[in-house]
Amino acid sequence: MDGTQDSRGQRAVEKFVPKAERPPPMPVSGAIPWMRRNLFSTVVDSIVTIVVSGMLGVVIWNIVEWGIVDAVWTADNRRECMDQSMDGACWAGPALWFDNFIYGLYPETERWRVNLGAVVLALWLAPLFFARVTAKIPTAASVVLTYPLFASYLFYGGEKGIFWTAISALGLTMFIMALANAALELSGGRSIGKVMEDRFGLTSFRRKAIPVIVLWIAVAVVWSGVELEIVRTVKWGGLFVTLVISGIGITFALPAGIMLALGRRSRLPLIKYVCVVFIEVFRSVPLITVLFMATTMVPLFLPEGVTFDKLLRAIVAVCLFAAAYMAEVVRGGLQSVPKGQPEAAAALGLDYWRTTSLIVMPQALKLMIPNILSNFIGLFKDTTLVAIIGLFDLLGMVKAMSNDTNWIGLVDEPYLIAAFIYFCGCFAMSRYAKSLEQRLSTERR
Amino acid sequence: MKLKTTLLAVAALAVGAASGAQAQTKSTLEIVKERGYLNCQVGQPNPGFYSLDDKGQWSGHDVAFCRAVAAAIFGDPSKIEFQSVTSQVRFTSLANGESDMLSRTTTWTTTRDTQLGLDFTTVTFYDGQGFLVNKSMGITSAKQLNGASVCVLTGTTTELNLADYFRSQGMNFTPVTFEDVNVLVDTFLKGGCDAYTNDKSGLASRRSAFPTPGDYVILPETISKEPLGPVVREGDNQWGDIVRWSAFATIVAEELGINSGNVEEMRTTSKNPEIRRLLGVEGNLHTGLGLSNDWAYNIIKTVGNYGEIYEAFVGEKTPVNIPRAGSLNALWTNGGVLYAPPFR
């Protein structure tokens, strides 16, 4: 044994000398390391990065220069815009026309009605986003079924007979009920039905029906005193009419599509073939043809002097078309549910409707969300076709602007605005569907 | 559920057909009066003739003649709704009763007048196809356009007239066709073609939006006749008369020096028998039309005479800027061809 040992025969402890510090590790997070890793990792990468960012910079600068630096913000017509700046955007025109893009030809003094309609819809839907509100399905159903009753009078106006008064008052009643219920649930945690039960001892169906009927009568009495000026649908336009058509189309398409898809899988030949024919006919013709048929053919079958509103015809056409497409999406979803599921439901003794609504549909619909959404987005954009049959939707108004005597030929700016509005609408829908998907995908959580 | 809908639809059609049989006897005037407003068909907005302004109102030269009819019937030019449809379905939409009349830069031709079940009433604007070129080309006549490339909208009579003209002159040309007028204008301005052809009114209105309108000139030749005017359905002559004489009233008013400003005064003070007949002070010109005796007065008071309409929408003070003096649209007394039969 060699090596130094002390008197007790143990190995001497060497004096501690720290090693030289190593350089710190490359930072792996943060902007600079990210850039180094992704943009400048090799010489070629670096060159490409510099060239591309240079080009991007020029493009962005040109856009900024055109859209902001050289742009004209106030002018009375296009000539004045040109006098101020030849190379800049002329935002003065779209600014003057912006209200028209939203409301179309709707008379200026009546535009508050459209705003009111939007506010009512937003308030009505708001309870759906609160976890504490339990009455989600009744609220959603009341919106879909009764909002159009109220809104159609609000937007159209004119004389309303007893029938119209009652129908539109029902819409208003359901709105008040939904809000009252939401307020009660948010503050005290009890729904209207529960309050009625506790306070008056009403039970089951009656606890809801009685307050609705009492309120309905009260609302109808007040409402009958209100008469709005008539605004015929030829005056509806802009984003408003785009939303009316696509909104009705979307709310109609899903339930109708589900019924058609179920019908197509039915074992009863009559139902099956009616559904098959309907779906195939509407899927085999372009939307524009359906719209043309609705606008030019239908009046030929009507007696002279009898007209059937053009907007209504377009809406019906869009609804039927959308339903046919939706039916096939739903059918795809239904086929993806394993056969064992309905069989198990049958083994439990569930009948057809329960099997469908409790077992098959929930699974199928969840899988279909991306497809349904693509359809909705498609429908939202397809409504631009109504411009061809003479309805002034958002795109129609944009085109009308470039033919206004004061703004002849001004196209880029209004089109950009329309594109932006469409993007916002479609992107919002897509985000909402994404959140819905995440919330519903319980098995993958 | 589906079956029920089908049955309902069939039933509705049957009921419709039954009531249609009795509705046939109603004249257009009766239908319009009952409805309370006039349905006038215009086209997709076209500057100067029918366009929307930033207040969402229809205005323009053709729109004014619709308003004149509304004023003649109701005494109020705002009792009107405008139907705007594409040019492909314009005649269908008139024939099927969706609109009562059509006033939308529609050229009067034999085929259209005789084969479509429609009647052209009169001419409210004489247009014609021409050429627009850059002054720097140094061209002063369409006859110098041999070998030129010409920008034209596709699928229109404009395209056919262009070919006819060059063939008849024994010249060659290269057509550059477009679907969209904005793209066409853009190409023309960037030098993509030597000349741009369209109706002269259209050339003038597009030129007004060029960066430098002064650099472009409309050549003097007019290569086609485009008489534009209101159209009605065939078979209701009284209705055709109302539309026709409403337009004539504006022309005669200009001839007689009556305008929206002095019509009130003229009605009470004028001694001229034709003015008195026109304004309903004497005679009974209104009875044949089925209107009240102040129908023409209402037109002039609320819409104006032809000159006022022209200057307000397409005249030299507007961006559309189509000079009237010396054109076909001047009164016959001023060297034009605008001429209305006497009110007698």
PDB file of N, CA and C in Angstrom, chain A residues 13-48:
ATOM      1  N   VAL A  13      -6.912  13.798   3.858  1.00  0.00           N
ATOM      2  CA  VAL A  13      -7.912  14.536   3.080  1.00  0.00           C
ATOM      3  C   VAL A  13      -7.202  15.633   2.300  1.00  0.00           C
ATOM      4  N   GLU A  14      -7.386  15.555   0.993  1.00  0.00           N
ATOM      5  CA  GLU A  14      -6.723  16.582   0.183  1.00  0.00           C
ATOM      6  C   GLU A  14      -7.420  17.915   0.390  1.00  0.00           C
ATOM      7  N   LYS A  15      -6.679  18.936   0.192  1.00  0.00           N
ATOM      8  CA  LYS A  15      -7.287  20.258   0.330  1.00  0.00           C
ATOM      9  C   LYS A  15      -8.298  20.482  -0.810  1.00  0.00           C
ATOM     10  N   PHE A  16      -9.492  20.982  -0.461  1.00  0.00           N
ATOM     11  CA  PHE A  16     -10.541  21.145  -1.495  1.00  0.00           C
ATOM     12  C   PHE A  16     -10.221  22.285  -2.452  1.00  0.00           C
ATOM     13  N   VAL A  17     -10.077  21.900  -3.706  1.00  0.00           N
ATOM     14  CA  VAL A  17      -9.857  22.933  -4.731  1.00  0.00           C
ATOM     15  C   VAL A  17     -11.043  22.902  -5.704  1.00  0.00           C
ATOM     16  N   PRO A  18     -11.889  23.935  -5.738  1.00  0.00           N
ATOM     17  CA  PRO A  18     -13.033  23.879  -6.679  1.00  0.00           C
ATOM     18  C   PRO A  18     -12.576  23.847  -8.126  1.00  0.00           C
ATOM     19  N   LYS A  19     -13.317  23.083  -8.925  1.00  0.00           N
ATOM     20  CA  LYS A  19     -13.005  23.029 -10.360  1.00  0.00           C
ATOM     21  C   LYS A  19     -13.335  24.368 -11.012  1.00  0.00           C
ATOM     22  N   ALA A  20     -12.703  24.609 -12.124  1.00  0.00           N
ATOM     23  CA  ALA A  20     -13.037  25.852 -12.845  1.00  0.00           C
ATOM     24  C   ALA A  20     -14.505  25.820 -13.260  1.00  0.00           C
ATOM     25  N   GLU A  21     -15.148  26.972 -13.189  1.00  0.00           N
ATOM     26  CA  GLU A  21     -16.576  27.010 -13.532  1.00  0.00           C
ATOM     27  C   GLU A  21     -16.777  26.679 -15.000  1.00  0.00           C
ATOM     28  N   ARG A  22     -17.778  25.865 -15.255  1.00  0.00           N
ATOM     29  CA  ARG A  22     -18.120  25.620 -16.656  1.00  0.00           C
ATOM     30  C   ARG A  22     -18.971  26.793 -17.151  1.00  0.00           C
ATOM     31  N   PRO A  23     -18.942  27.042 -18.475  1.00  0.00           N
ATOM     32  CA  PRO A  23     -19.818  28.117 -18.971  1.00  0.00           C
ATOM     33  C   PRO A  23     -21.280  27.760 -18.714  1.00  0.00           C
ATOM     34  N   PRO A  24     -22.117  28.767 -18.460  1.00  0.00           N
ATOM     35  CA  PRO A  24     -23.536  28.445 -18.183  1.00  0.00           C
ATOM     36  C   PRO A  24     -24.160  27.750 -19.387  1.00  0.00           C
ATOM     37  N   PRO A  25     -25.120  26.877 -19.144  1.00  0.00           N
ATOM     38  CA  PRO A  25     -25.754  26.208 -20.292  1.00  0.00           C
ATOM     39  C   PRO A  25     -26.501  27.231 -21.152  1.00  0.00           C
ATOM     40  N   MET A  26     -26.618  26.859 -22.402  1.00  0.00           N
ATOM     41  CA  MET A  26     -27.376  27.751 -23.292  1.00  0.00           C
ATOM     42  C   MET A  26     -28.787  27.899 -22.739  1.00  0.00           C
ATOM     43  N   PRO A  27     -29.287  29.123 -22.650  1.00  0.00           N
ATOM     44  CA  PRO A  27     -30.685  29.245 -22.194  1.00  0.00           C
ATOM     45  C   PRO A  27     -31.606  28.572 -23.218  1.00  0.00           C
ATOM     46  N   VAL A  28     -32.591  27.860 -22.717  1.00  0.00           N
ATOM     47  CA  VAL A  28     -33.450  27.135 -23.659  1.00  0.00           C
ATOM     48  C   VAL A  28     -34.799  27.798 -23.864  1.00  0.00           C
ATOM     49  N   SER A  29     -35.078  28.769 -23.026  1.00  0.00           N
ATOM     50  CA  SER A  29     -36.351  29.443 -23.266  1.00  0.00           C
ATOM     51  C   SER A  29     -36.099  30.939 -23.401  1.00  0.00           C
ATOM     52  N   GLY A  30     -37.081  31.652 -23.917  1.00  0.00           N
ATOM     53  CA  GLY A  30     -36.916  33.087 -24.151  1.00  0.00           C
ATOM     54  C   GLY A  30     -36.787  33.358 -25.631  1.00  0.00           C
ATOM     55  N   ALA A  31     -36.852  34.619 -25.962  1.00  0.00           N
ATOM     56  CA  ALA A  31     -36.916  34.991 -27.371  1.00  0.00           C
ATOM     57  C   ALA A  31     -35.610  34.729 -28.110  1.00  0.00           C
ATOM     58  N   ILE A  32     -34.519  35.125 -27.492  1.00  0.00           N
ATOM     59  CA  ILE A  32     -33.241  35.022 -28.219  1.00  0.00           C
ATOM     60  C   ILE A  32     -32.853  33.565 -28.502  1.00  0.00           C
ATOM     61  N   PRO A  33     -32.882  32.686 -27.490  1.00  0.00           N
ATOM     62  CA  PRO A  33     -32.572  31.292 -27.810  1.00  0.00           C
ATOM     63  C   PRO A  33     -33.526  30.694 -28.831  1.00  0.00           C
ATOM     64  N   TRP A  34     -34.789  31.090 -28.769  1.00  0.00           N
ATOM     65  CA  TRP A  34     -35.749  30.542 -29.732  1.00  0.00           C
ATOM     66  C   TRP A  34     -35.335  30.939 -31.147  1.00  0.00           C
ATOM     67  N   MET A  35     -34.947  32.217 -31.261  1.00  0.00           N
ATOM     68  CA  MET A  35     -34.543  32.692 -32.577  1.00  0.00           C
ATOM     69  C   MET A  35     -33.285  31.983 -33.036  1.00  0.00           C
ATOM     70  N   ARG A  36     -32.340  31.810 -32.084  1.00  0.00           N
ATOM     71  CA  ARG A  36     -31.087  31.168 -32.454  1.00  0.00           C
ATOM     72  C   ARG A  36     -31.344  29.743 -32.928  1.00  0.00           C
ATOM     73  N   ARG A  37     -32.247  29.084 -32.219  1.00  0.00           N
ATOM     74  CA  ARG A  37     -32.518  27.688 -32.569  1.00  0.00           C
ATOM     75  C   ARG A  37     -33.279  27.573 -33.879  1.00  0.00           C
ATOM     76  N   ASN A  38     -34.283  28.450 -34.059  1.00  0.00           N
ATOM     77  CA  ASN A  38     -35.178  28.263 -35.195  1.00  0.00           C
ATOM     78  C   ASN A  38     -34.840  29.097 -36.424  1.00  0.00           C
ATOM     79  N   LEU A  39     -34.219  30.231 -36.234  1.00  0.00           N
ATOM     80  CA  LEU A  39     -34.032  31.129 -37.373  1.00  0.00           C
ATOM     81  C   LEU A  39     -32.582  31.238 -37.822  1.00  0.00           C
ATOM     82  N   PHE A  40     -31.666  31.055 -36.874  1.00  0.00           N
ATOM     83  CA  PHE A  40     -30.254  31.294 -37.240  1.00  0.00           C
ATOM     84  C   PHE A  40     -29.372  30.100 -36.925  1.00  0.00           C
ATOM     85  N   SER A  41     -29.916  28.878 -37.020  1.00  0.00           N
ATOM     86  CA  SER A  41     -29.115  27.730 -36.592  1.00  0.00           C
ATOM     87  C   SER A  41     -27.959  27.441 -37.553  1.00  0.00           C
ATOM     88  N   THR A  42     -28.130  27.717 -38.835  1.00  0.00           N
ATOM     89  CA  THR A  42     -27.015  27.545 -39.777  1.00  0.00           C
ATOM     90  C   THR A  42     -26.851  28.832 -40.578  1.00  0.00           C
ATOM     91  N   VAL A  43     -25.828  28.864 -41.368  1.00  0.00           N
ATOM     92  CA  VAL A  43     -25.589  30.059 -42.192  1.00  0.00           C
ATOM     93  C   VAL A  43     -26.721  30.248 -43.192  1.00  0.00           C
ATOM     94  N   VAL A  44     -27.119  29.133 -43.836  1.00  0.00           N
ATOM     95  CA  VAL A  44     -28.192  29.218 -44.828  1.00  0.00           C
ATOM     96  C   VAL A  44     -29.460  29.726 -44.168  1.00  0.00           C
ATOM     97  N   ASP A  45     -29.772  29.134 -42.995  1.00  0.00           N
ATOM     98  CA  ASP A  45     -30.954  29.581 -42.266  1.00  0.00           C
ATOM     99  C   ASP A  45     -30.913  31.077 -42.024  1.00  0.00           C
ATOM    100  N   SER A  46     -29.768  31.541 -41.606  1.00  0.00           N
ATOM    101  CA  SER A  46     -29.642  32.958 -41.272  1.00  0.00           C
ATOM    102  C   SER A  46     -29.908  33.818 -42.501  1.00  0.00           C
ATOM    103  N   ILE A  47     -29.332  33.406 -43.628  1.00  0.00           N
ATOM    104  CA  ILE A  47     -29.531  34.200 -44.845  1.00  0.00           C
ATOM    105  C   ILE A  47     -31.007  34.223 -45.217  1.00  0.00           C
ATOM    106  N   VAL A  48     -31.635  33.026 -45.193  1.00  0.00           N
ATOM    107  CA  VAL A  48     -33.053  32.950 -45.549  1.00  0.00           C
ATOM    108  C   VAL A  48     -33.867  33.842 -44.612  1.00  0.00           C
TER     109      VAL A  48
END
